[in-house]
Amino acid sequence: MLVSLKHTAKLLKEQDNFLLLMHQSPDGDTIGACYGLAYVLQAMGKNVRTLCSDELPKKYEFLYRDFVQSKEVRSRFTVSLDIADTKLLGRYEQTYAGKIALCIDHHISNTLYAENTLLDAGAAAVCEIAYAAAKLLDIQIPSKSALCFYTGIATDTGCFKFGNVTPQTHILAAEIMEKYPNDYAAVNHLLFDVKSAVRIKLETVLLENMEFYSGGRCSVTWVTSEDIDRLGGECELDGLSAVALQPQGTEVGILIRQKGNSEIFKVSMRSTGNIDVASTCKKFGGGGHKNAAGATVSLPLGEVKKKFALEADRLIREHLSAN
Ligand SMILES: [Mn+2]
């Protein structure tokens, strides 16, 4: 059932014991919404625990490091944040898929798996919605929560640069900055400028591998597991696909990343303007937003490159003829 913001606030007020779920490969938005709500609910005296299938990136440590999990209780009101599909619960899918009482999300592709779903596909980040819900809880929102919500908004919009940014996005971010004291500039520096040495080397590999199609309007780049091992193992991959859209004249950027040592590749597509890459990713069993989408495919790398470059070419041609 789709529910309103007001109804969501009512549910959050009524319940005492919460389990807040983040999606696998957690990003700033799912972490921000989870801990933003977690601090608010704990400030209201409620029992709150958080859970994610994967380890939370160090980069976001400033959001979750002070959180203390509440003690175990028998049953909990389970809330999923930024999770369009139960598949994204990762290793917790089996346990929680049929037990989500409330889902707060901004993905148009949401499968409505939860008992109650608060969905606003017009929101740039789920943190916009979570912040709006928190404002209805009749409690002073802790500054730490506000920083969490701000982080989700900033990261899901690429620091207020992506096409999903609306006037409302700026209004909410401005309101947060005005009402809650935090060092927002320092946080943005940490989120958008600072990179680990491994990440910098990984970006170098991506730039070296980059190929161009559709007269330079499409870029395709990739990284294999072997590359990642050679560079010194895993590193933060947040926003990595933005690299594919950096070359001047590129309208569709495709980043292919090998998963493990098999022929399974995670493909991330980014686009500018009205080019809808979610439609392409859907064809391959994935999904996402108009300008940012992804899919996981099981094919040899050469085939993956060819198939996605062809699809991108079709999108670019359609876009050109429509203008
Ligand atoms: Mn999000």
Coordinates of C-alpha atoms and ligand atoms in Angstrom, one line a residue:
M1 CA 0.0 0.0 0.0
L2 CA 1.3 3.5 -0.9
V3 CA 1.2 5.8 2.1
S4 CA 1.5 9.5 2.7
L5 CA 4.2 11.4 4.6
K6 CA 1.7 12.0 7.4
H7 CA 0.8 8.3 7.7
T8 CA 4.5 7.5 7.7
A9 CA 5.1 9.9 10.6
K10 CA 2.2 8.3 12.4
L11 CA 3.7 4.8 12.0
L12 CA 7.1 6.0 13.2
K13 CA 5.5 7.7 16.2
E14 CA 3.4 4.7 17.2
Q15 CA 6.2 2.1 17.1
D16 CA 8.8 1.6 19.8
N17 CA 11.2 -1.0 18.3
F18 CA 12.8 -0.5 14.9
L19 CA 15.1 -2.3 12.6
L20 CA 16.3 0.1 9.8
L21 CA 17.7 -1.6 6.7
M22 CA 20.1 -0.3 4.2
H23 CA 20.7 -1.6 0.7
Q24 CA 23.8 -3.7 -0.3
S25 CA 26.8 -1.7 -1.6
P26 CA 25.6 1.0 0.7
D27 CA 25.8 4.6 -0.5
G28 CA 25.5 8.0 1.2
D29 CA 21.8 8.1 0.7
T30 CA 20.8 4.7 2.2
I31 CA 23.3 5.3 5.1
G32 CA 22.2 8.9 5.5
A33 CA 18.5 8.1 5.7
C34 CA 19.1 5.1 8.0
Y35 CA 21.2 6.9 10.5
G36 CA 19.3 10.2 10.1
L37 CA 16.2 8.4 11.2
A38 CA 18.0 6.2 13.7
Y39 CA 19.3 9.2 15.7
V40 CA 15.9 10.9 15.7
L41 CA 14.1 7.7 16.8
Q42 CA 16.6 7.1 19.6
A43 CA 16.2 10.7 20.7
M44 CA 12.5 9.9 21.0
G45 CA 13.4 7.1 23.4
K46 CA 12.8 4.3 20.9
N47 CA 14.8 1.1 20.5
V48 CA 16.6 1.2 17.2
R49 CA 19.0 -1.2 15.4
T50 CA 20.5 -0.8 11.9
L51 CA 21.5 -3.5 9.4
C52 CA 23.3 -3.7 6.1
S53 CA 24.4 -6.7 4.0
D54 CA 27.8 -5.2 3.3
E55 CA 30.3 -3.3 5.5
L56 CA 29.7 0.4 5.5
P57 CA 32.3 2.5 3.7
K58 CA 34.8 4.2 5.9
K59 CA 34.1 7.4 4.1
Y60 CA 30.8 7.7 5.8
E61 CA 32.2 6.8 9.2
F62 CA 31.4 10.3 10.5
L63 CA 27.7 9.4 10.1
Y64 CA 27.5 6.1 11.9
R65 CA 30.5 6.0 14.3
D66 CA 28.6 7.5 17.2
F67 CA 25.6 5.3 16.8
V68 CA 25.0 2.7 19.6
Q69 CA 22.7 -0.2 18.6
S70 CA 19.8 -0.6 21.0
K71 CA 19.5 -3.9 22.8
E72 CA 17.8 -6.9 21.2
V73 CA 14.1 -7.2 21.5
R74 CA 11.8 -9.9 20.2
S75 CA 10.0 -8.1 17.4
R76 CA 10.7 -5.0 15.4
F77 CA 9.0 -2.7 13.0
T78 CA 11.3 -3.1 10.0
V79 CA 11.9 -0.1 7.7
S80 CA 13.8 -0.3 4.4
L81 CA 15.5 2.9 3.1
D82 CA 16.4 3.6 -0.5
I83 CA 15.6 -0.1 -1.4
A84 CA 13.7 -0.5 -4.6
D85 CA 13.7 -4.3 -4.6
T86 CA 14.2 -6.9 -1.9
K87 CA 17.1 -8.3 -4.0
L88 CA 19.1 -5.3 -2.7
L89 CA 18.9 -6.6 0.8
G90 CA 21.7 -8.9 -0.3
R91 CA 22.3 -11.7 2.2
Y92 CA 19.4 -10.6 4.3
E93 CA 16.9 -11.0 1.5
Q94 CA 15.7 -14.4 2.8
T95 CA 15.2 -13.2 6.3
Y96 CA 13.5 -9.9 5.7
A97 CA 11.9 -9.8 2.3
G98 CA 8.4 -10.6 3.4
K99 CA 8.7 -8.7 6.7
I100 CA 9.2 -5.1 5.7
A101 CA 6.5 -2.9 7.4
L102 CA 7.6 0.3 5.8
C103 CA 9.7 1.2 2.8
I104 CA 10.8 4.8 2.2
D105 CA 12.1 5.2 -1.3
H106 CA 12.5 7.4 -4.3
H107 CA 13.0 4.9 -7.1
I108 CA 10.2 4.8 -9.7
S109 CA 11.1 1.1 -10.1
N110 CA 10.1 0.2 -6.5
T111 CA 8.4 -3.2 -6.5
L112 CA 6.0 -2.3 -3.6
Y113 CA 7.2 -5.3 -1.6
A114 CA 6.6 -3.5 1.7
E115 CA 3.3 -3.4 3.7
N116 CA 3.5 0.4 3.6
T117 CA 5.5 2.3 1.0
L118 CA 6.3 6.0 1.1
L119 CA 7.4 6.7 -2.5
D120 CA 8.4 10.0 -4.0
A121 CA 10.0 9.4 -7.4
G122 CA 10.4 13.1 -7.7
A123 CA 12.8 13.3 -4.8
A124 CA 16.5 13.5 -5.7
A125 CA 17.4 11.4 -2.6
V126 CA 15.5 9.3 -0.1
C127 CA 17.1 11.6 2.5
E128 CA 14.8 14.4 1.2
I129 CA 11.8 12.2 2.1
A130 CA 13.3 10.9 5.4
Y131 CA 14.1 14.5 6.5
A132 CA 10.5 15.6 5.6
A133 CA 9.2 12.6 7.7
A134 CA 11.5 13.4 10.6
K135 CA 10.1 17.0 10.7
L136 CA 6.7 15.6 11.5
L137 CA 7.8 13.6 14.5
D138 CA 7.3 16.5 17.0
I139 CA 10.9 16.4 18.2
Q140 CA 13.9 18.6 17.7
I141 CA 15.9 16.9 15.0
P142 CA 19.5 16.2 16.3
S143 CA 22.2 18.0 14.3
K144 CA 23.8 14.6 13.7
S145 CA 20.6 13.5 12.0
A146 CA 20.5 16.6 9.9
L147 CA 24.1 16.0 8.8
C148 CA 23.0 12.4 7.7
F149 CA 20.1 13.7 5.7
Y150 CA 22.3 16.4 4.1
T151 CA 24.9 13.8 3.2
G152 CA 22.3 11.6 1.4
I153 CA 21.0 14.6 -0.6
A154 CA 24.6 15.8 -1.5
T155 CA 25.8 12.3 -2.5
D156 CA 22.7 11.3 -4.6
T157 CA 22.9 14.5 -6.5
G158 CA 26.7 14.4 -7.0
C159 CA 27.0 17.6 -4.9
F160 CA 23.9 19.2 -6.4
K161 CA 25.0 18.7 -10.0
F162 CA 22.8 15.9 -11.4
G163 CA 19.6 16.3 -13.4
N164 CA 17.6 15.0 -10.4
V165 CA 18.1 18.2 -8.5
T166 CA 14.9 20.2 -8.1
P167 CA 14.3 23.6 -6.4
Q168 CA 13.0 21.5 -3.5
T169 CA 16.4 19.8 -3.2
H170 CA 18.1 23.1 -2.7
I171 CA 15.4 24.4 -0.4
L172 CA 15.7 21.3 1.9
A173 CA 19.5 21.5 1.9
A174 CA 19.4 25.2 2.6
E175 CA 16.9 24.6 5.5
I176 CA 19.2 22.0 6.9
M177 CA 22.2 24.3 6.8
E178 CA 20.3 27.1 8.3
K179 CA 18.8 25.2 11.2
Y180 CA 21.4 22.7 12.2
P181 CA 25.0 23.6 12.9
N182 CA 27.5 21.3 11.1
D183 CA 30.6 21.9 9.1
Y184 CA 29.0 21.3 5.7
A185 CA 32.0 22.6 3.7
A186 CA 34.3 20.1 5.5
V187 CA 31.8 17.3 4.8
N188 CA 31.6 18.2 1.1
H189 CA 35.4 18.2 0.9
L190 CA 35.5 14.8 2.5
L191 CA 32.8 13.4 0.2
F192 CA 33.7 14.9 -3.1
D193 CA 37.4 15.8 -3.1
V194 CA 39.2 13.3 -0.9
K195 CA 40.1 10.0 -2.5
S196 CA 42.2 7.0 -1.3
A197 CA 45.4 6.2 -3.3
V198 CA 43.8 3.0 -4.6
R199 CA 40.8 5.0 -5.8
I200 CA 43.0 7.4 -7.7
K201 CA 44.9 4.6 -9.3
L202 CA 41.6 2.9 -10.2
E203 CA 40.4 6.1 -11.9
T204 CA 43.7 6.1 -13.9
V205 CA 43.0 2.6 -15.1
L206 CA 39.5 3.6 -16.1
L207 CA 40.7 6.6 -18.0
E208 CA 43.4 4.5 -19.8
N209 CA 40.9 1.9 -20.8
M210 CA 38.3 4.3 -22.1
E211 CA 36.9 3.8 -25.6
F212 CA 34.7 6.0 -27.6
Y213 CA 31.7 5.2 -29.7
S214 CA 28.9 7.1 -31.5
G215 CA 31.3 9.8 -32.7
G216 CA 32.5 10.5 -29.1
R217 CA 29.0 10.8 -27.6
C218 CA 29.4 7.5 -25.8
S219 CA 32.3 6.4 -23.6
V220 CA 32.9 2.9 -22.4
T221 CA 35.4 1.9 -19.8
W222 CA 36.0 -1.1 -17.6
V223 CA 38.0 -2.6 -14.8
T224 CA 38.6 -6.3 -14.1
S225 CA 39.0 -8.0 -10.8
E226 CA 42.7 -8.6 -11.7
D227 CA 43.2 -4.8 -12.0
I228 CA 41.5 -4.2 -8.6
D229 CA 43.8 -6.9 -7.0
R230 CA 46.9 -5.4 -8.6
L231 CA 46.0 -1.9 -7.3
G232 CA 45.8 -3.2 -3.8
G233 CA 42.3 -4.6 -3.4
E234 CA 38.9 -3.0 -2.9
C235 CA 38.4 0.7 -2.5
E236 CA 35.5 3.0 -2.3
L237 CA 33.6 2.9 -5.6
D238 CA 31.0 5.6 -4.8
G239 CA 30.4 7.9 -7.7
L240 CA 33.0 6.0 -9.8
S241 CA 30.8 5.9 -12.9
A242 CA 30.9 9.7 -13.1
V243 CA 34.4 9.2 -14.7
A244 CA 32.7 7.8 -17.8
L245 CA 30.9 11.1 -18.4
Q246 CA 33.9 13.3 -17.9
P247 CA 35.2 13.5 -21.6
Q248 CA 33.9 16.6 -23.4
G249 CA 31.0 15.7 -25.7
T250 CA 30.1 12.5 -24.0
E251 CA 26.4 12.0 -23.4
V252 CA 26.3 8.4 -22.3
G253 CA 29.0 7.0 -20.1
I254 CA 29.3 3.3 -19.4
L255 CA 31.4 1.7 -16.7
I256 CA 31.9 -2.0 -16.5
R257 CA 33.2 -3.7 -13.4
Q258 CA 34.0 -7.4 -13.1
K259 CA 32.4 -9.1 -10.1
G260 CA 34.7 -11.8 -8.6
N261 CA 36.6 -13.9 -11.1
S262 CA 33.8 -15.1 -13.3
E263 CA 32.3 -13.5 -16.4
I264 CA 29.8 -11.5 -14.4
F265 CA 29.9 -7.7 -14.9
K266 CA 28.2 -4.9 -13.1
V267 CA 27.4 -2.2 -15.7
S268 CA 26.7 1.4 -14.6
M269 CA 25.3 3.8 -17.2
R270 CA 25.2 7.6 -16.8
S271 CA 23.7 10.1 -19.2
T272 CA 23.1 13.7 -19.7
G273 CA 19.8 15.5 -20.4
N274 CA 16.9 13.6 -21.7
I275 CA 18.7 10.3 -22.5
D276 CA 17.0 7.6 -20.5
V277 CA 19.6 4.9 -19.6
A278 CA 17.2 3.2 -17.1
S279 CA 15.3 1.8 -20.1
T280 CA 18.5 0.1 -21.4
C281 CA 19.4 -1.3 -18.0
K282 CA 15.9 -2.6 -17.6
K283 CA 16.3 -4.7 -20.7
F284 CA 19.2 -6.4 -19.0
G285 CA 17.3 -7.1 -15.8
G286 CA 18.5 -3.9 -14.0
G287 CA 17.0 -0.5 -13.3
G288 CA 17.6 2.9 -11.9
H289 CA 16.9 6.5 -12.8
K290 CA 16.8 8.3 -16.1
N291 CA 20.4 9.6 -15.9
A292 CA 21.9 6.9 -13.6
A293 CA 21.1 3.2 -13.9
G294 CA 22.8 -0.2 -13.7
A295 CA 22.5 -3.9 -14.5
T296 CA 24.5 -7.0 -13.8
V297 CA 25.1 -9.2 -16.8
S298 CA 26.8 -12.6 -17.3
L299 CA 28.6 -12.4 -20.6
P300 CA 32.3 -12.1 -21.8
L301 CA 33.6 -8.5 -21.4
G302 CA 33.8 -8.0 -25.2
E303 CA 30.1 -8.8 -25.6
V304 CA 29.1 -6.6 -22.7
K305 CA 31.0 -3.6 -24.2
K306 CA 29.4 -4.3 -27.6
K307 CA 25.9 -4.7 -26.4
F308 CA 25.8 -1.7 -24.2
A309 CA 27.6 0.5 -26.7
L310 CA 25.0 -0.5 -29.3
E311 CA 22.1 0.3 -27.0
A312 CA 23.7 3.6 -26.1
D313 CA 24.1 4.4 -29.8
R314 CA 20.4 3.8 -30.3
L315 CA 19.5 6.1 -27.4
I316 CA 21.8 8.8 -28.7
R317 CA 20.3 8.6 -32.2
E318 CA 16.8 8.7 -30.8
H319 CA 17.7 11.7 -28.8
L320 CA 19.3 13.5 -31.8
S321 CA 16.3 12.9 -34.0
A322 CA 14.0 14.2 -31.3
N323 CA 15.8 17.5 -31.1
Ligands
MN1 MN 19.0 7.1 -3.2

